[in-house]
Short mmCIF file of C-alpha atoms and ligand atoms in Angstrom, two decimals:
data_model
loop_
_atom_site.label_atom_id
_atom_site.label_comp_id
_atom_site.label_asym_id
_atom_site.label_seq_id
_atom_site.Cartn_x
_atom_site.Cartn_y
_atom_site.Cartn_z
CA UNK A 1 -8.98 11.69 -10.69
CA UNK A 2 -6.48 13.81 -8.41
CA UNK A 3 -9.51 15.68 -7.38
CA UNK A 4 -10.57 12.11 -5.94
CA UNK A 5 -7.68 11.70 -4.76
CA UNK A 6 -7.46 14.72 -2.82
CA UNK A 7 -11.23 14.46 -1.06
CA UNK A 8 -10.19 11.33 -0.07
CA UNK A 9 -7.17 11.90 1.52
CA UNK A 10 -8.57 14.44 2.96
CA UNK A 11 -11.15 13.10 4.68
CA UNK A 12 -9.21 10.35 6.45
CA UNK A 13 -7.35 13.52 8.50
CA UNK A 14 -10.73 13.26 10.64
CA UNK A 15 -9.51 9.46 11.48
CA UNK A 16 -6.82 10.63 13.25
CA UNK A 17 -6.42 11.35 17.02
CA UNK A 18 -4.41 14.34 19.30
CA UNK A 19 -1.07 12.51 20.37
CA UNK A 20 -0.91 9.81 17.94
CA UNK A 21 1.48 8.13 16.12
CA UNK A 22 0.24 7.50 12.43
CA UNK A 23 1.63 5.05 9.84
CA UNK A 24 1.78 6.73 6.99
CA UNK A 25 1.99 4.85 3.19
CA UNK A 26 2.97 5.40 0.10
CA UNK A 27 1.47 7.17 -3.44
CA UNK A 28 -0.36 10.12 -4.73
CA UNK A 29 -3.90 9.59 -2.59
CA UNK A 30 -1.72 9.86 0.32
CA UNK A 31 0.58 12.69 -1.00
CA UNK A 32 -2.76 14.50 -0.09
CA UNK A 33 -3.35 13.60 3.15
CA UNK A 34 -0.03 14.10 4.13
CA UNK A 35 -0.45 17.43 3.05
CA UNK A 36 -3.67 17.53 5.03
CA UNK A 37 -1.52 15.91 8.25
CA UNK A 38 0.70 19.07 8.10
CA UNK A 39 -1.84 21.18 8.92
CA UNK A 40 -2.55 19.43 11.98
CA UNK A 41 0.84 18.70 12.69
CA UNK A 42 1.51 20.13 16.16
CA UNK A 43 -1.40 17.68 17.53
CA UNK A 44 0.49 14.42 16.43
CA UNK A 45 3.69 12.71 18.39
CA UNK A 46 4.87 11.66 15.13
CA UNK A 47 4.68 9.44 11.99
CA UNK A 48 6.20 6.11 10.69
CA UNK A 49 6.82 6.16 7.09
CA UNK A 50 6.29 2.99 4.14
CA UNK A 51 9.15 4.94 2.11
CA UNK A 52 11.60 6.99 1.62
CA UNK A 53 9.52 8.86 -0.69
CA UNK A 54 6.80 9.65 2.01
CA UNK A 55 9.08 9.91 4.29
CA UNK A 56 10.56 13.27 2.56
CA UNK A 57 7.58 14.41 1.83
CA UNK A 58 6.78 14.33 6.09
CA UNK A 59 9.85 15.84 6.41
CA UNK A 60 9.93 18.81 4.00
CA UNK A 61 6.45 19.55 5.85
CA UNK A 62 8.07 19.37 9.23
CA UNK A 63 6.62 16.32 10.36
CA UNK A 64 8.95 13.54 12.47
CA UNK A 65 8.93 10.61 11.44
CA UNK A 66 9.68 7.79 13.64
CA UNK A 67 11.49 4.09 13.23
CA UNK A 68 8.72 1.12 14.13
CA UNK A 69 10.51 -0.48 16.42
CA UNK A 70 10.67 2.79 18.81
CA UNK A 71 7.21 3.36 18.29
CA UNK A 72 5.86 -0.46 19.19
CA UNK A 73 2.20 -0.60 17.51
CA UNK A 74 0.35 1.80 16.21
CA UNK A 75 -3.18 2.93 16.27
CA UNK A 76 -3.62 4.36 12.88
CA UNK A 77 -2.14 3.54 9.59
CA UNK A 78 -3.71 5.44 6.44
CA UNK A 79 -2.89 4.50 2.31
CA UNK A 80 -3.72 4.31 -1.05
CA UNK A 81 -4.55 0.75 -3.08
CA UNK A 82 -4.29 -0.36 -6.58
CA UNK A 83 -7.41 -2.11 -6.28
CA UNK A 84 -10.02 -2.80 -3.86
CA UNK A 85 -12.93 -5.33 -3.61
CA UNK A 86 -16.00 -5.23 -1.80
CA UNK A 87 -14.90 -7.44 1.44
CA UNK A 88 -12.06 -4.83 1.60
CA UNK A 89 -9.17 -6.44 0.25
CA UNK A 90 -6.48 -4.77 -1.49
CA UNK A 91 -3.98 -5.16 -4.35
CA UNK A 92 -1.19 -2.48 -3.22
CA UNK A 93 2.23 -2.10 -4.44
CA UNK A 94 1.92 -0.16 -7.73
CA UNK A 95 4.51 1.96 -6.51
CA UNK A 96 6.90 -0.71 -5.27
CA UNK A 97 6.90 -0.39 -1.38
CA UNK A 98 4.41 -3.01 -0.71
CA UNK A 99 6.98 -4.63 2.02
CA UNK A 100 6.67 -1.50 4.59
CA UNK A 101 3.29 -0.83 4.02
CA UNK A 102 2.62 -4.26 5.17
CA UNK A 103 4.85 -4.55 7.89
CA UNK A 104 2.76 -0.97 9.45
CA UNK A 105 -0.51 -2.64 8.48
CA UNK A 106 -0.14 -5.44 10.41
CA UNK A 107 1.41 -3.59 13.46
CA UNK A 108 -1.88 -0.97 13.09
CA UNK A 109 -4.95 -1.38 15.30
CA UNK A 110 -7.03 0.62 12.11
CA UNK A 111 -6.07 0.91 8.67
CA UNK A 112 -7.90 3.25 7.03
CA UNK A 113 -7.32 3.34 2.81
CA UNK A 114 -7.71 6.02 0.93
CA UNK A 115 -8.97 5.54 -3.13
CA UNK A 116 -10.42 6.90 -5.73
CA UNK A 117 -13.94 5.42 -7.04
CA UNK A 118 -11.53 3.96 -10.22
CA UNK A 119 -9.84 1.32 -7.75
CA UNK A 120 -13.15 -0.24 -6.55
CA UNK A 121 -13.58 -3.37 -8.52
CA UNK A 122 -15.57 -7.16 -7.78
CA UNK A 123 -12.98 -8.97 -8.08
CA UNK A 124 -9.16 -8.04 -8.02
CA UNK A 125 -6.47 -8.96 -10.64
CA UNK A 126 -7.22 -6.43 -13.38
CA UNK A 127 -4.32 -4.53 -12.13
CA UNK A 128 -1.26 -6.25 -12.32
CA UNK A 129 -0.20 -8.16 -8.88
CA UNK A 130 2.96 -7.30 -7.78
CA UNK A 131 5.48 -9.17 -5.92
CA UNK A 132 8.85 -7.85 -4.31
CA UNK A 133 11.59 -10.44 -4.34
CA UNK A 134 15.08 -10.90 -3.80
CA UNK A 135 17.34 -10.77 -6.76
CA UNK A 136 18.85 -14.00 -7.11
CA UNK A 137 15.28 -15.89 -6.65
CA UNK A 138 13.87 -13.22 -9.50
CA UNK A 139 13.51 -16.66 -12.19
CA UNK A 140 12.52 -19.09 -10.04
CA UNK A 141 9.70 -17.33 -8.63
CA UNK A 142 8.61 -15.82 -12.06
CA UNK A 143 8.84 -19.19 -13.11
CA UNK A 144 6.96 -20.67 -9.76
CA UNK A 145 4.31 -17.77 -10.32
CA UNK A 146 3.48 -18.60 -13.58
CA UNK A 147 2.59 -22.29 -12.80
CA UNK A 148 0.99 -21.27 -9.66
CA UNK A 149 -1.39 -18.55 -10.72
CA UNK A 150 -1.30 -19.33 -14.75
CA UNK A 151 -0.86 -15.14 -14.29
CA UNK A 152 2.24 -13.65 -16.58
CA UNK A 153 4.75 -12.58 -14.38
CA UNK A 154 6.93 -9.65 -15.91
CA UNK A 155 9.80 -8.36 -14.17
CA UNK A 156 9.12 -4.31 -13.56
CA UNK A 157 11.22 -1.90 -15.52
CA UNK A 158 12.43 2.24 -14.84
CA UNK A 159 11.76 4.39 -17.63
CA UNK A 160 15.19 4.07 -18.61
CA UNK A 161 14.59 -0.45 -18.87
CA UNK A 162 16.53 -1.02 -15.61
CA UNK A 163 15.14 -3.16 -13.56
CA UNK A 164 13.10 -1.36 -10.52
CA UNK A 165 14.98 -1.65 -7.00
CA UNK A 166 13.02 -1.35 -3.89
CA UNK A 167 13.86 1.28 -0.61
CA UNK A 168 14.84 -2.76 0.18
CA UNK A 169 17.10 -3.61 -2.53
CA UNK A 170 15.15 -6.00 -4.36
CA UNK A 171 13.16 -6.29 -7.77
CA UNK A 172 9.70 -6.26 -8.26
CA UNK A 173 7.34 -8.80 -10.57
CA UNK A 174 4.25 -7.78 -11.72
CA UNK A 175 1.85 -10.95 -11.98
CA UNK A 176 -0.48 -9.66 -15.39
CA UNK A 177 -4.10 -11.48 -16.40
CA UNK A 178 -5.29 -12.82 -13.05
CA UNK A 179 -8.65 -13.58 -11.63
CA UNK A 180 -8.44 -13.90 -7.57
CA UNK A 181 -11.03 -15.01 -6.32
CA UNK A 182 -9.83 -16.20 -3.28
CA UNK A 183 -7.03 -13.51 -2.23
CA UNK A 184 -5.92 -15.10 1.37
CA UNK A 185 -5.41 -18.47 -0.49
CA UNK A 186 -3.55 -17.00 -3.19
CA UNK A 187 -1.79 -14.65 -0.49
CA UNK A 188 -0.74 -17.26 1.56
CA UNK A 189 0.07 -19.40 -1.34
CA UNK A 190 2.51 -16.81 -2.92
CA UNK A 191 4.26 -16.33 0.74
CA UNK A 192 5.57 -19.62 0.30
CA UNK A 193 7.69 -19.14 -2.48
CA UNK A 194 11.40 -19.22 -1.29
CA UNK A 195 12.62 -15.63 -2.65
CA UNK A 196 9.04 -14.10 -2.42
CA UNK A 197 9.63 -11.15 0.17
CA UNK A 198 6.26 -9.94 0.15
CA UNK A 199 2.86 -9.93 -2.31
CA UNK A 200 0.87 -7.16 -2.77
CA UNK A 201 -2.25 -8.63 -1.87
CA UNK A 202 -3.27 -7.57 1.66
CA UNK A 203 -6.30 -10.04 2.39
CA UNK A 204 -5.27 -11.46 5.53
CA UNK A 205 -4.76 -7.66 6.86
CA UNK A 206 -7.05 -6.23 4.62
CA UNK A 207 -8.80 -2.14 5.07
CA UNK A 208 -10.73 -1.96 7.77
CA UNK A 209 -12.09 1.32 6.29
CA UNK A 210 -11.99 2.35 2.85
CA UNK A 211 -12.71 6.13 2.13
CA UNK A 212 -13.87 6.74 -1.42
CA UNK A 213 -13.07 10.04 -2.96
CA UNK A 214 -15.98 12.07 -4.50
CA UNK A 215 -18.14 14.84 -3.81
CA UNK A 216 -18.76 14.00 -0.50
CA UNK A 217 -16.53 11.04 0.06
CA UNK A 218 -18.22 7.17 0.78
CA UNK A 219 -16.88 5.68 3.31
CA UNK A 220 -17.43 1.64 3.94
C1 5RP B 1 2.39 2.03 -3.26
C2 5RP B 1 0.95 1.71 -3.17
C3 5RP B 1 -0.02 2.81 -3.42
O1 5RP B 1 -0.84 2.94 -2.31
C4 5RP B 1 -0.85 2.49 -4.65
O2 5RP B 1 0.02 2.26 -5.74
C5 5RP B 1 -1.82 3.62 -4.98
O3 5RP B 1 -1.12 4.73 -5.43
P1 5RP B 1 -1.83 6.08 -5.86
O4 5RP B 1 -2.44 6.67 -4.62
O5 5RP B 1 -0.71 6.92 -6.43
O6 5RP B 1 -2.88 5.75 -6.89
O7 5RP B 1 0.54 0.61 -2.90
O8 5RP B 1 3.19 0.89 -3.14
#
């Protein structure tokens, strides 16, 4: 599947423009393009990173990266997905910095995602839903989740059975055995929850093109 991976990421390279400024996610499908970006480095002002694992990636490649709130919005933001469904709507977060990919999704004109053919489903749900929240709300909202969604929500564990922290500091719950068929309702619906930081469902700012890895890449 890194193969996938790989065409995929690099493919979205031809998405990007001489003198921008591109948000840049998190994960293994963009581990590729950011390899890709390097090559074209000297035609870009600069990136802004989801986490401080991409962010030393773009650094050990030479690559600036830049804080949002210099940069105002951006024109391009490029990243992987857990899952994605037909009208474009993501479940992201599998590797726990869903809260800064959001926050450069929603301040990107374009967000291009980059998958491979395994994360295109019909509905989402099959992978497990996560949601970053603070850590003194971590059994209230597992508790609020579960009557919400009737999903199981389990808190996410290292390796090593400590509880995951975020670049942000807080935990992550995975919601297990859902069904959404309505993702801004349940997105919205999820926001609410006192504690809830973010949830990994990006329907409201979902893809606005998804790039499919394969031999050639589909884009839609
Ligand atoms: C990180 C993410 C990633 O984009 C998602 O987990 C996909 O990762 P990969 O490209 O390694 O399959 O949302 O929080």
């Amino acid at each position: 599947m890194s193969e996938a991976k790989r065409l995929a990421g690099e493919k979205a390279i031809e998405y990007v423009e001489d003198g921008m400024i591109v948000g840049v996610g998190t994960g293994s499908t963009v581990a590729y393009f950011i390899d890709a970006l390097a090559r074209i480095k000297d035609r870009i002002k600069g990136t802004v990173s989801s986490s401080d694992q991409s962010t030393e990636r773009l650094r050990a490649h030479g690559i600036e990266v830049l804080d949002l709130n210099a940069t105002g919005p951006l024109s391009l933001y490029v990243d992987g997905a857990d899952e994605c469904d037909p009208r474009k709507c993501l479940i992201k977060g599998g590797g726990a910095a869903l809260t800064r990919e959001k926050i450069i999704a929603e301040a990107s004109d374009r967000f291009v995602c980059i998958i491979d053919p395994a994360k295109r489903v019909e509905v989402l749900g099959k992978f497990p839903l996560p949601v970053e929240v603070i850590p003194m709300a971590r059994s209230l909202v597992a508790r609020e989740l579960l009557a919400m969604t009737g999903g199981q929500p389990v808190w996410r564990q290292t390796t090593e059975g400590q509880g995951v922290v975020t670049d942000n500091g807080n935990l992550i719950l995975d919601i297990h055995n859902l069904s959404i068929t309505d993702p801004t309702a349940m997105e919205q619906a999820i926001n609410q929850i006192p504690g809830v930081v973010s949830v990994g469902l990006f329907a409201r700012r979902r893809a606005d093109v998804v790039i499919v890895g394969g031999e050639p890449p589909t884009v839609f």
